[in-house]
mmCIF file of C-alpha atoms in Angstrom:
data_model
loop_
_atom_site.group_PDB
_atom_site.id
_atom_site.type_symbol
_atom_site.label_atom_id
_atom_site.label_comp_id
_atom_site.label_asym_id
_atom_site.label_seq_id
_atom_site.Cartn_x
_atom_site.Cartn_y
_atom_site.Cartn_z
ATOM 1 C CA UNK L 1 99.038 -53.122 -64.880
ATOM 2 C CA UNK L 2 97.819 -54.630 -68.165
ATOM 3 C CA UNK L 3 94.866 -53.006 -69.881
ATOM 4 C CA UNK L 4 91.649 -54.946 -69.767
ATOM 5 C CA UNK L 5 90.836 -54.205 -73.448
ATOM 6 C CA UNK L 6 93.118 -54.886 -76.457
ATOM 7 C CA UNK L 7 93.985 -52.107 -78.808
ATOM 8 C CA UNK L 8 91.473 -51.695 -81.615
ATOM 9 C CA UNK L 9 92.550 -50.881 -85.226
ATOM 10 C CA UNK L 10 90.415 -48.849 -87.531
ATOM 11 C CA UNK L 11 89.904 -51.705 -90.158
ATOM 12 C CA UNK L 12 88.458 -53.938 -87.296
ATOM 13 C CA UNK L 13 85.482 -51.536 -86.914
ATOM 14 C CA UNK L 14 82.051 -51.392 -88.424
ATOM 15 C CA UNK L 15 81.481 -48.613 -90.949
ATOM 16 C CA UNK L 16 79.984 -46.470 -88.211
ATOM 17 C CA UNK L 17 83.047 -47.162 -86.077
ATOM 18 C CA UNK L 18 85.438 -46.293 -88.894
ATOM 19 C CA UNK L 19 83.574 -42.986 -89.297
ATOM 20 C CA UNK L 20 83.854 -42.141 -85.502
ATOM 21 C CA UNK L 21 87.522 -43.170 -85.735
ATOM 22 C CA UNK L 22 88.141 -40.719 -88.647
ATOM 23 C CA UNK L 23 86.224 -37.948 -86.816
ATOM 24 C CA UNK L 24 88.303 -38.474 -83.631
ATOM 25 C CA UNK L 25 91.482 -38.820 -85.423
ATOM 26 C CA UNK L 26 90.893 -35.769 -87.483
ATOM 27 C CA UNK L 27 90.553 -33.538 -84.310
ATOM 28 C CA UNK L 28 93.104 -35.272 -82.095
ATOM 29 C CA UNK L 29 95.557 -36.676 -84.503
ATOM 30 C CA UNK L 30 94.823 -40.416 -83.427
ATOM 31 C CA UNK L 31 92.591 -42.641 -81.392
ATOM 32 C CA UNK L 32 94.197 -43.377 -78.212
ATOM 33 C CA UNK L 33 93.640 -43.396 -74.400
ATOM 34 C CA UNK L 34 90.135 -43.055 -73.523
ATOM 35 C CA UNK L 35 89.025 -43.179 -77.114
ATOM 36 C CA UNK L 36 90.494 -46.623 -77.563
ATOM 37 C CA UNK L 37 87.909 -47.687 -74.916
ATOM 38 C CA UNK L 38 85.074 -45.482 -76.145
ATOM 39 C CA UNK L 39 85.343 -46.402 -79.910
ATOM 40 C CA UNK L 40 83.711 -49.522 -79.122
ATOM 41 C CA UNK L 41 80.555 -47.533 -78.937
ATOM 42 C CA UNK L 42 80.982 -45.210 -81.906
ATOM 43 C CA UNK L 43 78.280 -42.724 -81.252
ATOM 44 C CA UNK L 44 79.380 -42.287 -77.649
ATOM 45 C CA UNK L 45 82.970 -41.933 -78.753
ATOM 46 C CA UNK L 46 81.963 -39.188 -81.247
ATOM 47 C CA UNK L 47 79.836 -37.249 -78.840
ATOM 48 C CA UNK L 48 82.508 -37.410 -76.112
ATOM 49 C CA UNK L 49 85.138 -36.240 -78.459
ATOM 50 C CA UNK L 50 83.035 -33.383 -79.668
ATOM 51 C CA UNK L 51 82.435 -32.274 -75.923
ATOM 52 C CA UNK L 52 86.148 -32.564 -75.310
ATOM 53 C CA UNK L 53 87.058 -30.499 -78.236
ATOM 54 C CA UNK L 54 84.825 -27.708 -76.903
ATOM 55 C CA UNK L 55 86.156 -27.955 -73.429
ATOM 56 C CA UNK L 56 89.856 -27.905 -74.688
ATOM 57 C CA UNK L 57 89.733 -25.478 -77.455
ATOM 58 C CA UNK L 58 86.634 -23.279 -77.129
ATOM 59 C CA UNK L 59 85.883 -23.002 -73.464
ATOM 60 C CA UNK L 60 85.211 -19.960 -71.349
ATOM 61 C CA UNK L 61 87.708 -20.759 -68.500
ATOM 62 C CA UNK L 62 91.308 -19.622 -69.001
ATOM 63 C CA UNK L 63 93.682 -22.408 -70.227
ATOM 64 C CA UNK L 64 95.285 -22.495 -66.803
ATOM 65 C CA UNK L 65 91.993 -22.744 -64.882
ATOM 66 C CA UNK L 66 90.802 -25.533 -67.291
ATOM 67 C CA UNK L 67 94.046 -27.577 -66.985
ATOM 68 C CA UNK L 68 94.169 -27.196 -63.228
ATOM 69 C CA UNK L 69 90.551 -28.575 -63.077
ATOM 70 C CA UNK L 70 91.485 -31.401 -65.328
ATOM 71 C CA UNK L 71 94.406 -32.391 -63.216
ATOM 72 C CA UNK L 72 92.327 -32.159 -60.061
ATOM 73 C CA UNK L 73 89.881 -34.718 -61.477
ATOM 74 C CA UNK L 74 92.594 -36.920 -62.947
ATOM 75 C CA UNK L 75 94.082 -37.172 -59.474
ATOM 76 C CA UNK L 76 90.592 -37.531 -57.730
ATOM 77 C CA UNK L 77 89.801 -40.410 -60.108
ATOM 78 C CA UNK L 78 93.252 -41.827 -59.994
ATOM 79 C CA UNK L 79 94.000 -41.728 -63.712
ATOM 80 C CA UNK L 80 97.669 -41.807 -64.280
ATOM 81 C CA UNK L 81 97.105 -41.700 -68.092
ATOM 82 C CA UNK L 82 95.042 -38.509 -67.932
ATOM 83 C CA UNK L 83 97.513 -36.971 -65.413
ATOM 84 C CA UNK L 84 100.482 -37.783 -67.790
ATOM 85 C CA UNK L 85 98.613 -36.315 -70.707
ATOM 86 C CA UNK L 86 97.806 -33.004 -69.001
ATOM 87 C CA UNK L 87 100.545 -32.351 -66.362
ATOM 88 C CA UNK L 88 102.904 -30.878 -69.187
ATOM 89 C CA UNK L 89 99.991 -29.088 -70.931
ATOM 90 C CA UNK L 90 99.232 -27.372 -67.560
ATOM 91 C CA UNK L 91 102.724 -26.137 -67.176
ATOM 92 C CA UNK L 92 102.592 -24.657 -70.770
ATOM 93 C CA UNK L 93 99.385 -23.111 -70.088
ATOM 94 C CA UNK L 94 100.733 -21.271 -66.902
ATOM 95 C CA UNK L 95 99.757 -23.485 -64.049
ATOM 96 C CA UNK L 96 102.378 -23.030 -61.346
ATOM 97 C CA UNK L 97 104.320 -26.264 -60.559
ATOM 98 C CA UNK L 98 103.402 -25.585 -56.847
ATOM 99 C CA UNK L 99 99.729 -25.835 -57.694
ATOM 100 C CA UNK L 100 100.167 -29.129 -59.667
ATOM 101 C CA UNK L 101 102.101 -30.619 -56.678
ATOM 102 C CA UNK L 102 99.300 -29.719 -54.327
ATOM 103 C CA UNK L 103 96.826 -31.519 -56.606
ATOM 104 C CA UNK L 104 99.307 -34.552 -57.144
ATOM 105 C CA UNK L 105 99.699 -34.998 -53.387
ATOM 106 C CA UNK L 106 96.050 -34.123 -52.668
ATOM 107 C CA UNK L 107 97.521 -31.437 -50.180
ATOM 108 C CA UNK L 108 95.908 -28.552 -48.617
ATOM 109 C CA UNK L 109 95.051 -25.578 -51.002
ATOM 110 C CA UNK L 110 95.882 -23.005 -48.337
ATOM 111 C CA UNK L 111 99.205 -22.073 -50.030
ATOM 112 C CA UNK L 112 97.664 -21.573 -53.575
ATOM 113 C CA UNK L 113 96.699 -18.304 -54.883
ATOM 114 C CA UNK L 114 92.943 -17.472 -54.850
ATOM 115 C CA UNK L 115 92.272 -18.467 -58.507
ATOM 116 C CA UNK L 116 93.984 -21.888 -58.044
ATOM 117 C CA UNK L 117 92.392 -22.541 -54.663
ATOM 118 C CA UNK L 118 88.816 -21.752 -56.166
ATOM 119 C CA UNK L 119 89.555 -24.253 -59.088
ATOM 120 C CA UNK L 120 90.813 -27.015 -57.008
ATOM 121 C CA UNK L 121 88.498 -26.696 -54.067
ATOM 122 C CA UNK L 122 85.469 -26.520 -56.401
ATOM 123 C CA UNK L 123 86.560 -29.487 -58.389
ATOM 124 C CA UNK L 124 87.322 -31.505 -55.262
ATOM 125 C CA UNK L 125 84.016 -30.504 -53.717
ATOM 126 C CA UNK L 126 82.067 -31.595 -56.660
ATOM 127 C CA UNK L 127 84.038 -34.768 -57.031
ATOM 128 C CA UNK L 128 84.011 -35.815 -53.455
ATOM 129 C CA UNK L 129 80.558 -34.553 -52.285
ATOM 130 C CA UNK L 130 78.734 -34.638 -55.694
ATOM 131 C CA UNK L 131 77.525 -31.132 -54.800
ATOM 132 C CA UNK L 132 78.488 -27.730 -53.508
ATOM 133 C CA UNK L 133 77.684 -26.532 -49.993
ATOM 134 C CA UNK L 134 75.905 -23.225 -50.044
ATOM 135 C CA UNK L 135 79.023 -21.381 -49.108
ATOM 136 C CA UNK L 136 81.068 -23.261 -51.722
ATOM 137 C CA UNK L 137 78.507 -22.485 -54.449
ATOM 138 C CA UNK L 138 78.439 -18.817 -53.504
ATOM 139 C CA UNK L 139 82.206 -18.569 -53.488
ATOM 140 C CA UNK L 140 82.396 -20.265 -56.842
ATOM 141 C CA UNK L 141 79.606 -18.177 -58.351
ATOM 142 C CA UNK L 142 81.107 -14.902 -57.146
ATOM 143 C CA UNK L 143 84.582 -15.923 -58.614
ATOM 144 C CA UNK L 144 83.500 -17.517 -61.951
ATOM 145 C CA UNK L 145 80.018 -16.083 -62.690
ATOM 146 C CA UNK L 146 77.307 -18.442 -63.928
ATOM 147 C CA UNK L 147 78.493 -19.354 -67.364
ATOM 148 C CA UNK L 148 82.104 -20.126 -66.287
ATOM 149 C CA UNK L 149 80.753 -21.991 -63.292
ATOM 150 C CA UNK L 150 78.596 -24.221 -65.481
ATOM 151 C CA UNK L 151 81.517 -24.911 -67.573
ATOM 152 C CA UNK L 152 83.740 -25.766 -64.576
ATOM 153 C CA UNK L 153 81.013 -28.259 -63.453
ATOM 154 C CA UNK L 154 80.875 -29.562 -67.180
ATOM 155 C CA UNK L 155 84.768 -30.066 -66.896
ATOM 156 C CA UNK L 156 84.505 -32.038 -63.652
ATOM 157 C CA UNK L 157 81.820 -34.182 -65.126
ATOM 158 C CA UNK L 158 83.603 -34.609 -68.392
ATOM 159 C CA UNK L 159 86.934 -35.593 -67.092
ATOM 160 C CA UNK L 160 85.331 -37.875 -64.532
ATOM 161 C CA UNK L 161 83.866 -39.780 -67.451
ATOM 162 C CA UNK L 162 87.241 -39.802 -69.217
ATOM 163 C CA UNK L 163 89.116 -40.816 -66.028
ATOM 164 C CA UNK L 164 86.540 -43.600 -65.121
ATOM 165 C CA UNK L 165 86.783 -44.927 -68.790
ATOM 166 C CA UNK L 166 90.625 -45.187 -68.317
ATOM 167 C CA UNK L 167 90.882 -46.599 -64.779
ATOM 168 C CA UNK L 168 87.889 -49.103 -65.185
ATOM 169 C CA UNK L 169 89.874 -50.720 -68.133
ATOM 170 C CA UNK L 170 93.381 -50.276 -66.622
ATOM 171 C CA UNK L 171 94.523 -47.900 -69.407
ATOM 172 C CA UNK L 172 98.004 -46.638 -68.257
ATOM 173 C CA UNK L 173 100.495 -44.267 -69.977
ATOM 174 C CA UNK L 174 103.017 -45.747 -72.222
ATOM 175 C CA UNK L 175 106.679 -45.629 -71.485
ATOM 176 C CA UNK L 176 108.715 -46.145 -68.338
ATOM 177 C CA UNK L 177 107.974 -42.895 -66.438
ATOM 178 C CA UNK L 178 107.432 -43.482 -62.728
ATOM 179 C CA UNK L 179 103.794 -43.352 -61.634
ATOM 180 C CA UNK L 180 102.909 -39.816 -60.437
ATOM 181 C CA UNK L 181 100.694 -41.278 -57.673
#
């Protein structure tokens, strides 16, 4: 599948765009993937990058919880790019391969441990239903507490934005790896 947008170079951008580029590249080492899409609206790209930096590097959830939530949304959205970028990070952060496979195949969470099941079930409920049932909410609140639950909801929303930015414009991972789904 060919991307619907051509790759943008820094020098092609306005002064505002170049400033956004420098800001994003300074925190991420480059401007690729979703930021190649978003850089076309510099203020949006900068704001999204800042939220992403908080989520990835300063959040309240454990790195494993965060990465499992990210993979869940990447799979729900169908973003192979985001999946490819985070599957290896998830393993490094301690997400069990069995949990990753359940998410990849959109399988049952019954065989996951309680923490994994809560993250995946909560992220799926929000993405699929756009809300929690009363019992889902109470279960998530009891497990995460208010602050961490708010952050989990933020991750679901943020990575939905990232995923939709990628799939709407057919942004696919580079290289010849077989598609994960």
